Structure formats: C-alpha cells, structure tokens
mmCIF file of C-alpha atoms in Angstrom:
data_model
loop_
_atom_site.group_PDB
_atom_site.id
_atom_site.type_symbol
_atom_site.label_atom_id
_atom_site.label_comp_id
_atom_site.label_asym_id
_atom_site.label_seq_id
_atom_site.Cartn_x
_atom_site.Cartn_y
_atom_site.Cartn_z
ATOM 1 C CA MET K 166 109.911 101.068 125.963
ATOM 2 C CA SER K 167 106.473 102.531 125.341
ATOM 3 C CA SER K 168 104.557 101.065 122.431
ATOM 4 C CA GLY K 169 101.837 102.196 120.085
ATOM 5 C CA ILE K 170 101.868 105.086 117.604
ATOM 6 C CA ARG K 171 99.382 107.883 117.123
ATOM 7 C CA PHE K 172 99.264 110.438 114.319
ATOM 8 C CA ASP K 173 97.219 113.469 115.398
ATOM 9 C CA ARG K 174 96.360 115.343 112.171
ATOM 10 C CA VAL K 175 99.950 115.197 110.989
ATOM 11 C CA SER K 176 100.791 117.182 107.857
ATOM 12 C CA VAL K 177 104.155 117.434 106.120
ATOM 13 C CA ALA K 178 104.939 119.898 103.343
ATOM 14 C CA TYR K 179 107.974 120.621 101.185
ATOM 15 C CA GLY K 180 107.595 124.204 100.075
ATOM 16 C CA ARG K 181 104.074 124.547 98.721
ATOM 17 C CA THR K 182 103.673 120.821 98.132
ATOM 18 C CA THR K 183 101.822 118.840 100.794
ATOM 19 C CA VAL K 184 103.175 115.293 100.923
ATOM 20 C CA LEU K 185 101.164 114.168 103.961
ATOM 21 C CA ASP K 186 97.798 115.742 104.628
ATOM 22 C CA ALA K 187 96.206 115.746 108.110
ATOM 23 C CA LEU K 188 96.864 112.086 108.913
ATOM 24 C CA ASP K 189 94.833 110.710 111.817
ATOM 25 C CA LEU K 190 95.839 107.130 112.556
ATOM 26 C CA THR K 191 96.504 104.964 115.606
ATOM 27 C CA VAL K 192 98.688 101.864 115.725
ATOM 28 C CA GLU K 193 97.788 99.887 118.818
ATOM 29 C CA PRO K 194 100.457 98.350 121.089
ATOM 30 C CA GLY K 195 101.568 95.042 119.590
ATOM 31 C CA GLU K 196 99.822 95.687 116.265
ATOM 32 C CA VAL K 197 101.284 95.415 112.786
ATOM 33 C CA MET K 198 99.980 98.289 110.679
ATOM 34 C CA ALA K 199 100.856 98.289 106.984
ATOM 35 C CA LEU K 200 100.902 101.587 105.118
ATOM 36 C CA LEU K 201 99.992 100.541 101.580
ATOM 37 C CA GLY K 202 99.905 102.796 98.557
ATOM 38 C CA PRO K 203 101.592 103.794 95.296
ATOM 39 C CA SER K 204 104.728 105.911 95.045
ATOM 40 C CA GLY K 205 104.076 109.448 96.227
ATOM 41 C CA SER K 206 101.094 108.472 98.380
ATOM 42 C CA GLY K 207 102.646 109.731 101.620
ATOM 43 C CA LYS K 208 103.312 106.378 103.293
ATOM 44 C CA THR K 209 107.085 106.740 103.624
ATOM 45 C CA THR K 210 106.697 110.334 104.782
ATOM 46 C CA ALA K 211 104.400 109.117 107.563
ATOM 47 C CA LEU K 212 107.001 106.578 108.660
ATOM 48 C CA ARG K 213 109.774 109.179 108.565
ATOM 49 C CA ALA K 214 107.648 111.470 110.733
ATOM 50 C CA VAL K 215 107.551 108.727 113.370
ATOM 51 C CA ALA K 216 111.291 108.152 113.036
ATOM 52 C CA GLY K 217 112.009 111.859 113.454
ATOM 53 C CA PHE K 218 113.601 112.346 110.046
ATOM 54 C CA VAL K 219 110.971 114.870 108.954
ATOM 55 C CA ARG K 220 109.275 117.514 111.079
ATOM 56 C CA PRO K 221 105.520 117.910 110.665
ATOM 57 C CA ALA K 222 104.259 121.282 109.455
ATOM 58 C CA SER K 223 101.303 120.717 111.772
ATOM 59 C CA GLY K 224 99.922 118.019 114.034
ATOM 60 C CA ARG K 225 101.629 115.780 116.574
ATOM 61 C CA VAL K 226 103.206 112.329 116.677
ATOM 62 C CA PHE K 227 102.916 110.155 119.783
ATOM 63 C CA ILE K 228 104.787 106.974 120.690
ATOM 64 C CA GLY K 229 102.914 105.450 123.566
ATOM 65 C CA GLU K 230 101.830 108.398 125.697
ATOM 66 C CA ARG K 231 104.839 110.534 124.773
ATOM 67 C CA ASP K 232 104.597 113.430 122.358
ATOM 68 C CA VAL K 233 107.751 112.846 120.294
ATOM 69 C CA THR K 234 107.079 115.471 117.623
ATOM 70 C CA ALA K 235 110.080 117.585 118.633
ATOM 71 C CA LEU K 236 112.369 114.784 119.851
ATOM 72 C CA PRO K 237 115.448 113.744 117.841
ATOM 73 C CA PRO K 238 115.421 110.207 116.417
ATOM 74 C CA HIS K 239 117.793 108.705 118.989
ATOM 75 C CA ARG K 240 115.451 109.632 121.853
ATOM 76 C CA ARG K 241 112.320 108.007 120.408
ATOM 77 C CA GLY K 242 112.993 104.387 121.353
ATOM 78 C CA ILE K 243 112.483 103.004 117.861
ATOM 79 C CA GLY K 244 114.112 100.420 115.640
ATOM 80 C CA MET K 245 114.165 100.945 111.884
ATOM 81 C CA VAL K 246 114.889 98.757 108.853
ATOM 82 C CA VAL K 247 115.153 100.170 105.326
ATOM 83 C CA GLN K 248 115.282 98.457 101.949
ATOM 84 C CA GLN K 249 119.021 99.045 101.350
ATOM 85 C CA TYR K 250 120.076 97.066 104.485
ATOM 86 C CA ALA K 251 122.550 99.873 105.450
ATOM 87 C CA LEU K 252 125.063 97.448 106.982
ATOM 88 C CA PHE K 253 128.643 98.542 107.588
ATOM 89 C CA PRO K 254 130.727 96.493 105.117
ATOM 90 C CA HIS K 255 133.890 96.568 107.254
ATOM 91 C CA MET K 256 132.101 95.204 110.344
ATOM 92 C CA ARG K 257 131.263 91.605 111.085
ATOM 93 C CA VAL K 258 127.615 90.662 111.583
ATOM 94 C CA GLU K 259 127.859 90.749 115.386
ATOM 95 C CA ASP K 260 129.408 94.218 115.317
ATOM 96 C CA ASN K 261 126.713 95.502 112.963
ATOM 97 C CA VAL K 262 124.046 94.239 115.333
ATOM 98 C CA ALA K 263 125.834 95.759 118.326
ATOM 99 C CA PHE K 264 126.161 99.181 116.700
ATOM 100 C CA GLY K 265 122.844 100.599 117.926
ATOM 101 C CA LEU K 266 123.470 99.358 121.454
ATOM 102 C CA LYS K 267 126.891 100.995 121.550
ATOM 103 C CA ALA K 268 125.460 104.236 120.145
ATOM 104 C CA ARG K 269 122.950 104.212 123.018
ATOM 105 C CA LYS K 270 125.809 103.573 125.456
ATOM 106 C CA ALA K 271 124.413 100.247 126.642
ATOM 107 C CA ALA K 272 126.455 98.530 129.334
ATOM 108 C CA LYS K 273 129.221 96.356 127.869
ATOM 109 C CA SER K 274 128.026 93.471 130.020
ATOM 110 C CA GLU K 275 124.650 93.563 128.242
ATOM 111 C CA ILE K 276 125.741 93.964 124.634
ATOM 112 C CA ALA K 277 126.972 90.419 123.924
ATOM 113 C CA GLY K 278 123.799 88.861 125.316
ATOM 114 C CA ARG K 279 121.496 91.239 123.452
ATOM 115 C CA VAL K 280 123.366 90.664 120.175
ATOM 116 C CA ALA K 281 123.182 86.884 120.592
ATOM 117 C CA GLU K 282 119.463 87.108 121.409
ATOM 118 C CA ALA K 283 118.693 89.221 118.312
ATOM 119 C CA LEU K 284 120.707 86.964 116.001
ATOM 120 C CA GLU K 285 119.032 83.860 117.400
ATOM 121 C CA MET K 286 115.616 85.451 116.949
ATOM 122 C CA THR K 287 116.303 86.156 113.262
ATOM 123 C CA GLY K 288 117.979 82.819 112.547
ATOM 124 C CA MET K 289 121.415 84.399 111.994
ATOM 125 C CA ALA K 290 123.335 83.155 115.054
ATOM 126 C CA ALA K 291 125.595 80.932 112.919
ATOM 127 C CA TYR K 292 126.699 83.917 110.829
ATOM 128 C CA ALA K 293 127.894 86.225 113.631
ATOM 129 C CA LYS K 294 131.530 86.255 112.469
ATOM 130 C CA ARG K 295 130.840 86.846 108.781
ATOM 131 C CA PHE K 296 131.062 90.116 106.895
ATOM 132 C CA PRO K 297 128.023 91.442 104.965
ATOM 133 C CA ARG K 298 129.675 90.615 101.626
ATOM 134 C CA GLU K 299 129.632 86.942 102.637
ATOM 135 C CA LEU K 300 125.844 86.914 103.048
ATOM 136 C CA SER K 301 122.928 86.683 100.621
ATOM 137 C CA GLY K 302 120.498 89.556 100.268
ATOM 138 C CA GLY K 303 117.951 87.847 102.487
ATOM 139 C CA GLN K 304 120.560 87.167 105.157
ATOM 140 C CA GLN K 305 121.723 90.791 105.077
ATOM 141 C CA GLN K 306 118.149 91.936 105.602
ATOM 142 C CA ARG K 307 117.818 89.604 108.577
ATOM 143 C CA VAL K 308 120.953 91.143 110.083
ATOM 144 C CA ALA K 309 119.425 94.599 109.604
ATOM 145 C CA ILE K 310 116.289 93.388 111.412
ATOM 146 C CA ALA K 311 118.422 91.885 114.198
ATOM 147 C CA ARG K 312 120.210 95.215 114.642
ATOM 148 C CA ALA K 313 116.878 96.985 114.991
ATOM 149 C CA LEU K 314 115.593 94.396 117.497
ATOM 150 C CA ALA K 315 118.757 94.404 119.610
ATOM 151 C CA VAL K 316 117.849 97.773 121.133
ATOM 152 C CA ARG K 317 114.502 96.272 122.242
ATOM 153 C CA PRO K 318 112.376 98.992 120.702
ATOM 154 C CA GLY K 319 108.752 99.600 121.579
ATOM 155 C CA VAL K 320 108.196 100.518 117.927
ATOM 156 C CA LEU K 321 109.706 98.878 114.841
ATOM 157 C CA LEU K 322 109.611 100.789 111.549
ATOM 158 C CA LEU K 323 110.025 98.821 108.311
ATOM 159 C CA ASP K 324 110.412 100.848 105.109
ATOM 160 C CA GLU K 325 109.848 98.496 102.148
ATOM 161 C CA PRO K 326 112.337 96.041 103.660
ATOM 162 C CA LEU K 327 111.764 93.310 101.057
ATOM 163 C CA SER K 328 111.696 95.313 97.825
ATOM 164 C CA ALA K 329 115.343 94.601 96.984
ATOM 165 C CA LEU K 330 114.900 90.824 97.327
ATOM 166 C CA ASP K 331 113.870 88.309 94.687
ATOM 167 C CA ALA K 332 110.545 86.520 95.032
ATOM 168 C CA GLN K 333 111.879 83.433 96.839
ATOM 169 C CA LEU K 334 113.930 85.417 99.362
ATOM 170 C CA ARG K 335 111.033 87.816 99.870
ATOM 171 C CA SER K 336 108.750 84.949 100.800
ATOM 172 C CA GLY K 337 111.274 83.590 103.294
ATOM 173 C CA VAL K 338 111.917 86.909 105.033
ATOM 174 C CA LEU K 339 108.181 87.645 105.110
ATOM 175 C CA ALA K 340 107.664 84.362 106.966
ATOM 176 C CA GLU K 341 110.423 85.361 109.390
ATOM 177 C CA LEU K 342 108.751 88.706 110.041
ATOM 178 C CA ALA K 343 105.439 86.960 110.729
ATOM 179 C CA ARG K 344 107.195 84.660 113.211
ATOM 180 C CA LEU K 345 108.920 87.605 114.896
ATOM 181 C CA HIS K 346 105.575 89.328 115.294
ATOM 182 C CA ARG K 347 104.284 86.297 117.169
ATOM 183 C CA GLU K 348 107.382 86.253 119.398
ATOM 184 C CA LEU K 349 107.305 90.013 120.110
ATOM 185 C CA PRO K 350 103.653 90.641 120.994
ATOM 186 C CA ASP K 351 104.343 93.987 122.677
ATOM 187 C CA VAL K 352 106.214 95.630 119.785
ATOM 188 C CA SER K 353 104.197 97.886 117.470
ATOM 189 C CA ILE K 354 105.247 97.559 113.838
ATOM 190 C CA LEU K 355 104.660 100.159 111.126
ATOM 191 C CA TYR K 356 105.316 98.500 107.773
ATOM 192 C CA VAL K 357 105.543 100.589 104.598
ATOM 193 C CA THR K 358 104.996 98.739 101.327
ATOM 194 C CA HIS K 359 103.494 99.033 97.866
ATOM 195 C CA ASP K 360 103.133 95.232 97.688
ATOM 196 C CA GLN K 361 99.612 94.108 98.538
ATOM 197 C CA VAL K 362 100.683 90.504 99.198
ATOM 198 C CA GLU K 363 103.089 91.634 101.914
ATOM 199 C CA ALA K 364 100.398 93.792 103.497
ATOM 200 C CA LEU K 365 97.729 91.072 103.347
ATOM 201 C CA THR K 366 100.110 88.444 104.723
ATOM 202 C CA LEU K 367 101.669 90.343 107.618
ATOM 203 C CA ALA K 368 99.407 93.151 108.789
ATOM 204 C CA ASP K 369 96.732 93.150 111.461
ATOM 205 C CA ARG K 370 95.332 96.256 109.760
ATOM 206 C CA ILE K 371 96.137 98.084 106.537
ATOM 207 C CA ALA K 372 96.041 101.844 106.052
ATOM 208 C CA VAL K 373 95.559 102.600 102.350
ATOM 209 C CA MET K 374 97.247 105.836 101.247
ATOM 210 C CA ASP K 375 96.874 107.858 98.053
ATOM 211 C CA ARG K 376 97.750 111.446 97.073
ATOM 212 C CA ALA K 377 99.056 112.304 100.567
ATOM 213 C CA ARG K 378 95.860 111.242 102.337
ATOM 214 C CA LEU K 379 94.546 108.239 104.206
ATOM 215 C CA GLN K 380 91.886 106.666 101.978
ATOM 216 C CA ASP K 381 90.794 103.681 104.035
ATOM 217 C CA CYS K 382 91.857 101.612 107.034
ATOM 218 C CA GLY K 383 90.766 98.203 108.247
ATOM 219 C CA THR K 384 91.654 94.549 108.584
ATOM 220 C CA PRO K 385 92.994 92.820 105.467
ATOM 221 C CA GLN K 386 89.833 90.728 105.319
ATOM 222 C CA ARG K 387 87.525 93.764 105.461
ATOM 223 C CA LEU K 388 89.457 95.752 102.872
ATOM 224 C CA TYR K 389 89.589 92.763 100.526
ATOM 225 C CA ARG K 390 86.037 91.508 100.930
ATOM 226 C CA ALA K 391 84.182 94.784 101.494
ATOM 227 C CA PRO K 392 86.210 97.729 100.144
ATOM 228 C CA ARG K 393 84.628 101.149 100.570
ATOM 229 C CA THR K 394 86.184 102.859 97.552
ATOM 230 C CA GLU K 395 87.248 101.989 94.027
ATOM 231 C CA PHE K 396 90.838 102.845 94.920
ATOM 232 C CA THR K 397 90.866 100.400 97.816
ATOM 233 C CA ALA K 398 89.218 97.720 95.675
ATOM 234 C CA SER K 399 91.804 98.088 92.918
ATOM 235 C CA PHE K 400 94.874 98.441 95.159
ATOM 236 C CA VAL K 401 94.102 95.769 97.757
ATOM 237 C CA GLY K 402 93.842 92.699 95.551
ATOM 238 C CA ASN K 403 92.709 92.492 91.969
ATOM 239 C CA ALA K 404 89.131 93.474 91.156
ATOM 240 C CA ASN K 405 86.512 93.701 88.448
ATOM 241 C CA LEU K 406 85.073 97.215 88.739
ATOM 242 C CA LEU K 407 81.895 97.143 86.662
ATOM 243 C CA ALA K 408 79.974 100.314 85.795
ATOM 244 C CA VAL K 409 76.360 99.548 86.721
ATOM 245 C CA THR K 410 73.045 101.321 87.206
ATOM 246 C CA VAL K 411 71.078 100.668 90.371
ATOM 247 C CA GLY K 412 67.683 99.097 89.674
ATOM 248 C CA GLY K 413 64.938 98.063 92.047
ATOM 249 C CA ALA K 414 65.663 96.636 95.478
ATOM 250 C CA GLY K 415 68.626 94.285 95.257
ATOM 251 C CA THR K 416 69.314 94.605 91.525
ATOM 252 C CA VAL K 417 71.674 96.435 89.181
ATOM 253 C CA SER K 418 71.991 96.469 85.406
ATOM 254 C CA PHE K 419 75.236 95.870 83.540
ATOM 255 C CA GLY K 420 75.781 95.422 79.821
ATOM 256 C CA GLY K 421 72.135 94.632 79.231
ATOM 257 C CA PHE K 422 71.992 92.063 82.027
ATOM 258 C CA GLU K 423 70.115 92.372 85.305
ATOM 259 C CA LEU K 424 72.190 91.253 88.256
ATOM 260 C CA LYS K 425 71.409 90.663 91.905
ATOM 261 C CA ALA K 426 73.494 92.447 94.529
ATOM 262 C CA ASP K 427 73.109 94.082 97.914
ATOM 263 C CA THR K 428 72.266 97.675 96.968
ATOM 264 C CA GLY K 429 71.677 98.881 100.520
ATOM 265 C CA GLU K 430 70.219 102.399 100.440
ATOM 266 C CA ALA K 431 71.417 103.170 96.915
ATOM 267 C CA VAL K 432 69.011 105.329 94.915
ATOM 268 C CA PRO K 433 67.379 103.553 91.935
ATOM 269 C CA GLY K 434 68.763 104.957 88.718
ATOM 270 C CA ALA K 435 72.070 106.009 90.320
ATOM 271 C CA ALA K 436 75.326 105.218 88.574
ATOM 272 C CA ALA K 437 77.515 102.934 90.664
ATOM 273 C CA THR K 438 80.451 100.536 90.546
ATOM 274 C CA LEU K 439 80.139 96.848 91.313
ATOM 275 C CA CYS K 440 83.269 95.195 92.702
ATOM 276 C CA VAL K 441 83.744 91.459 92.081
ATOM 277 C CA ARG K 442 87.030 89.632 92.664
ATOM 278 C CA PRO K 443 88.175 87.612 89.609
ATOM 279 C CA HIS K 444 88.640 84.374 91.592
ATOM 280 C CA LEU K 445 84.956 84.539 92.548
ATOM 281 C CA VAL K 446 83.863 84.593 88.897
ATOM 282 C CA GLY K 447 83.102 81.108 87.572
ATOM 283 C CA LEU K 448 82.893 79.757 84.043
ATOM 284 C CA GLY K 449 79.496 78.488 82.847
ATOM 285 C CA ASP K 450 75.888 79.057 83.874
ATOM 286 C CA GLY K 451 75.024 80.170 87.367
ATOM 287 C CA PRO K 452 73.666 83.120 89.331
ATOM 288 C CA ASN K 453 74.353 86.554 87.828
ATOM 289 C CA ALA K 454 75.283 85.011 84.483
ATOM 290 C CA LEU K 455 76.992 87.218 81.888
ATOM 291 C CA THR K 456 77.560 86.167 78.282
ATOM 292 C CA GLY K 457 80.333 87.712 76.212
ATOM 293 C CA ARG K 458 83.317 87.005 73.969
ATOM 294 C CA VAL K 459 86.800 86.037 75.095
ATOM 295 C CA THR K 460 89.387 88.722 74.284
ATOM 296 C CA GLU K 461 92.405 87.236 76.059
ATOM 297 C CA VAL K 462 93.452 84.017 77.809
ATOM 298 C CA GLN K 463 96.397 83.879 80.218
ATOM 299 C CA TRP K 464 97.775 80.640 81.624
ATOM 300 C CA ARG K 465 99.058 81.160 85.176
ATOM 301 C CA GLY K 466 100.026 77.650 86.154
ATOM 302 C CA ALA K 467 97.274 76.528 88.506
ATOM 303 C CA THR K 468 94.736 78.878 86.924
ATOM 304 C CA HIS K 469 93.657 80.442 83.678
ATOM 305 C CA ARG K 470 92.652 84.084 83.589
ATOM 306 C CA LEU K 471 89.950 84.781 81.048
ATOM 307 C CA TYR K 472 89.125 88.268 79.819
ATOM 308 C CA VAL K 473 85.538 88.374 78.590
ATOM 309 C CA GLU K 474 84.030 91.422 76.866
ATOM 310 C CA VAL K 475 80.501 92.088 78.077
ATOM 311 C CA GLY K 476 78.675 95.195 76.938
ATOM 312 C CA GLY K 477 81.892 96.961 76.000
ATOM 313 C CA GLU K 478 83.614 96.222 79.350
ATOM 314 C CA ARG K 479 86.098 93.493 80.255
ATOM 315 C CA VAL K 480 85.266 90.988 82.972
ATOM 316 C CA LYS K 481 88.164 89.007 84.437
ATOM 317 C CA ALA K 482 87.645 85.433 85.616
ATOM 318 C CA ASP K 483 90.339 83.373 87.358
ATOM 319 C CA VAL K 484 89.364 79.728 86.971
ATOM 320 C CA ARG K 485 91.100 76.457 87.736
ATOM 321 C CA GLU K 486 93.460 75.428 84.946
ATOM 322 C CA LEU K 487 91.441 74.315 81.930
ATOM 323 C CA ARG K 488 92.530 71.345 79.817
ATOM 324 C CA THR K 489 90.961 73.009 76.773
ATOM 325 C CA PRO K 490 90.629 76.749 77.376
ATOM 326 C CA PRO K 491 88.317 78.777 75.139
ATOM 327 C CA GLY K 492 89.844 80.562 72.188
ATOM 328 C CA ILE K 493 89.945 84.253 71.391
ATOM 329 C CA GLY K 494 86.543 85.300 70.073
ATOM 330 C CA ASP K 495 84.670 82.351 71.571
ATOM 331 C CA GLU K 496 81.376 83.115 73.270
ATOM 332 C CA VAL K 497 81.333 82.068 76.935
ATOM 333 C CA THR K 498 79.162 82.580 79.990
ATOM 334 C CA VAL K 499 80.592 83.558 83.352
ATOM 335 C CA HIS K 500 78.800 84.044 86.660
ATOM 336 C CA PHE K 501 79.230 85.124 90.280
ATOM 337 C CA ALA K 502 77.188 84.853 93.469
ATOM 338 C CA PRO K 503 75.262 87.960 94.608
ATOM 339 C CA LYS K 504 76.959 87.756 98.020
ATOM 340 C CA ASP K 505 80.367 88.090 96.333
ATOM 341 C CA ALA K 506 79.577 91.498 94.803
ATOM 342 C CA VAL K 507 80.117 94.801 96.628
ATOM 343 C CA LEU K 508 78.421 98.013 95.444
ATOM 344 C CA LEU K 509 80.635 101.115 95.444
ATOM 345 C CA SER K 510 80.245 104.762 94.520
ATOM 346 C CA ALA K 511 76.452 104.836 94.413
ATOM 347 C CA GLY K 512 74.121 107.686 95.276
ATOM 348 C CA VAL K 513 72.446 107.002 98.645
ATOM 349 C CA THR K 514 69.488 108.462 100.430
ATOM 350 C CA ASP K 515 70.033 110.784 103.385
ATOM 351 C CA GLY K 516 69.680 109.362 106.870
#
C-alpha cells in the first residue's frame, strides 16, 4: 500500500460554518503526525477527510501519490481506530480482527496468518478466543488496533484512541503504539488527540490546530522549546506567558524588573510575551531574578508548584519537593536562565 498523506488546501464546511480551513500539511511515509488541539479545532475533521467520511468543499487529499479525494473509504487502503473500540460484541477476538480482511475479500488462506500476525504484534495472541466483554478496556483497544493492522494499511488513522482509558491503561497502550511504530517503519500514522503528553510521547511531528486552522507544525522538541505563538506555548506543555516590554538589545522589562532574553529583531518599546516553562524556573537568587509573594502552593508528589505574584502577574515555578515549602503571602525570589526564555508576539523590524 502507498504511504504518506498530503492535504492540499483542504477545506470542509457544514452549511456556512467552516470547520477546516485551507489545510496544507504533509505526513511523510513512516511518520507519526499528531493533530493536537482543543475541541472544535478541526483535527478530527482533517482525519475524517483522509478516511473518506467527509468530502472537502475545496482542496485535495492524497495518500501516497494517489488523489483519493473522491474515493470511497474502502478503496483508500487505510486502517482506522476510534476511541469507542467499535468491536462486534457477538464475535470472538480473532473474528473481530478478521472482519476487515473478509470485507476486502482477502483469500481465506491468508486470513488466519494475518490475524495471528496482528494479534501477536499487539500482544493479544493469547486472547484470540475471547469475546470483547471478557477483555479490559486496554485489551479491547489493542484488538481494535490489531484489526486495523491486519489489512496491512499504508496509512493508520487514530482518532483519540486512548481517551476512554484510565491513566494506567493509557500509559500501557501508548507504549504499545510507540513499539508498533518502531516495528512498522513504512506505515504513516495520523494521530488525533487533545492530550499533549500523548502527542509529545508518540509523534515525530505535531500539527497544532485551533479554530479550524493549522497554527503551527514542528517536532515536539521545537514546539516545546521554541514555540512561535502564545497558543502553541500554552497548548504544548505548560508555560508562563509574561507580558513584557522590549528594552535595549537583549533585555525586556517585566513587573519593574529588567530581564535578559534573546530579543532578536524586536523593536525596543514593543509589547511582547515572554514564554518560560515552569520547570525551568528555580527558587532563590540567580539570573533573571524576580521577587514576589506566594499566592498558592501545590504539592505534586515529586515537585511543588509555587504561584508567585510579581507586578500583578502570576509566575509558576515547578521545583523539587520542598521539605518546608513557603507559606501563602511569603516573599520569595525565583529565577530563570536567559537561554530558557522565548520571546513571542513582539513587533519586529522589516527585512
């Protein structure tokens, strides 16, 4: 099967409402691309356009070199897994996995081997004779993944496949998906999620969606460490977004403090936003020190999160668990390295 997905200015509308707006995006062969965004951002619509369940109002969808925009779902060579599992309750596991092969009229001599291969790949070979009701939620989702893999698709579509699982099961299935990706290097995976941890853990690249449009796209490391927009900074990981004013070369002012940061070509005097991840904010004196009063303390097991009011804004600091954390109203100093701050939304000079 051909692999890789390309959206060529794909738009989808329901009546006068545009739910996907001129999406240009390429998923390379063998790549895991996560579509990450809040509800209503257009991510599931994009996946359904690839699956053939919605018809674009404009633009084209390619799988490999084929224009599949007008093809029905069963002719696209895809596998798909949704959050509700969608297993047939009256069928045993092996029959559920074989269903797609039978629907595609695969040779009977091939079906048993393909089913066994898919169940082995997902760690479900020992459960072939069970019914779905005899399986846990995580096991049912693995069967759904096995069914999608049994047809040997060039493209695998995953629509929030872990959202119905509890945290422990989610972690286990996520690890299985990561292993499958390593074992299926030629399969392109489009993974829809609103969970940033899933996207950061599994994806080679993340496409950040909001209000029907693609907002940003890049590797997890780039989006986390050097986001281009406030939306990306706040949705991919947790962030301090500090309202600052650009000063001279390499400085900004915040809450009466002068801080060092890479200001690039930002215009002095321009309003901007400084992004600093909470785990990069330390407690005590150091570079870019800020002094303020503690407004909230949260114990999170291995860490404490401190909320410190500085100049009318809250700064979050995630620090290693403190034996004696500061109290509400205490004055503390926090700091962060200049290299750990990213300037966003600043006026820049032309050229």
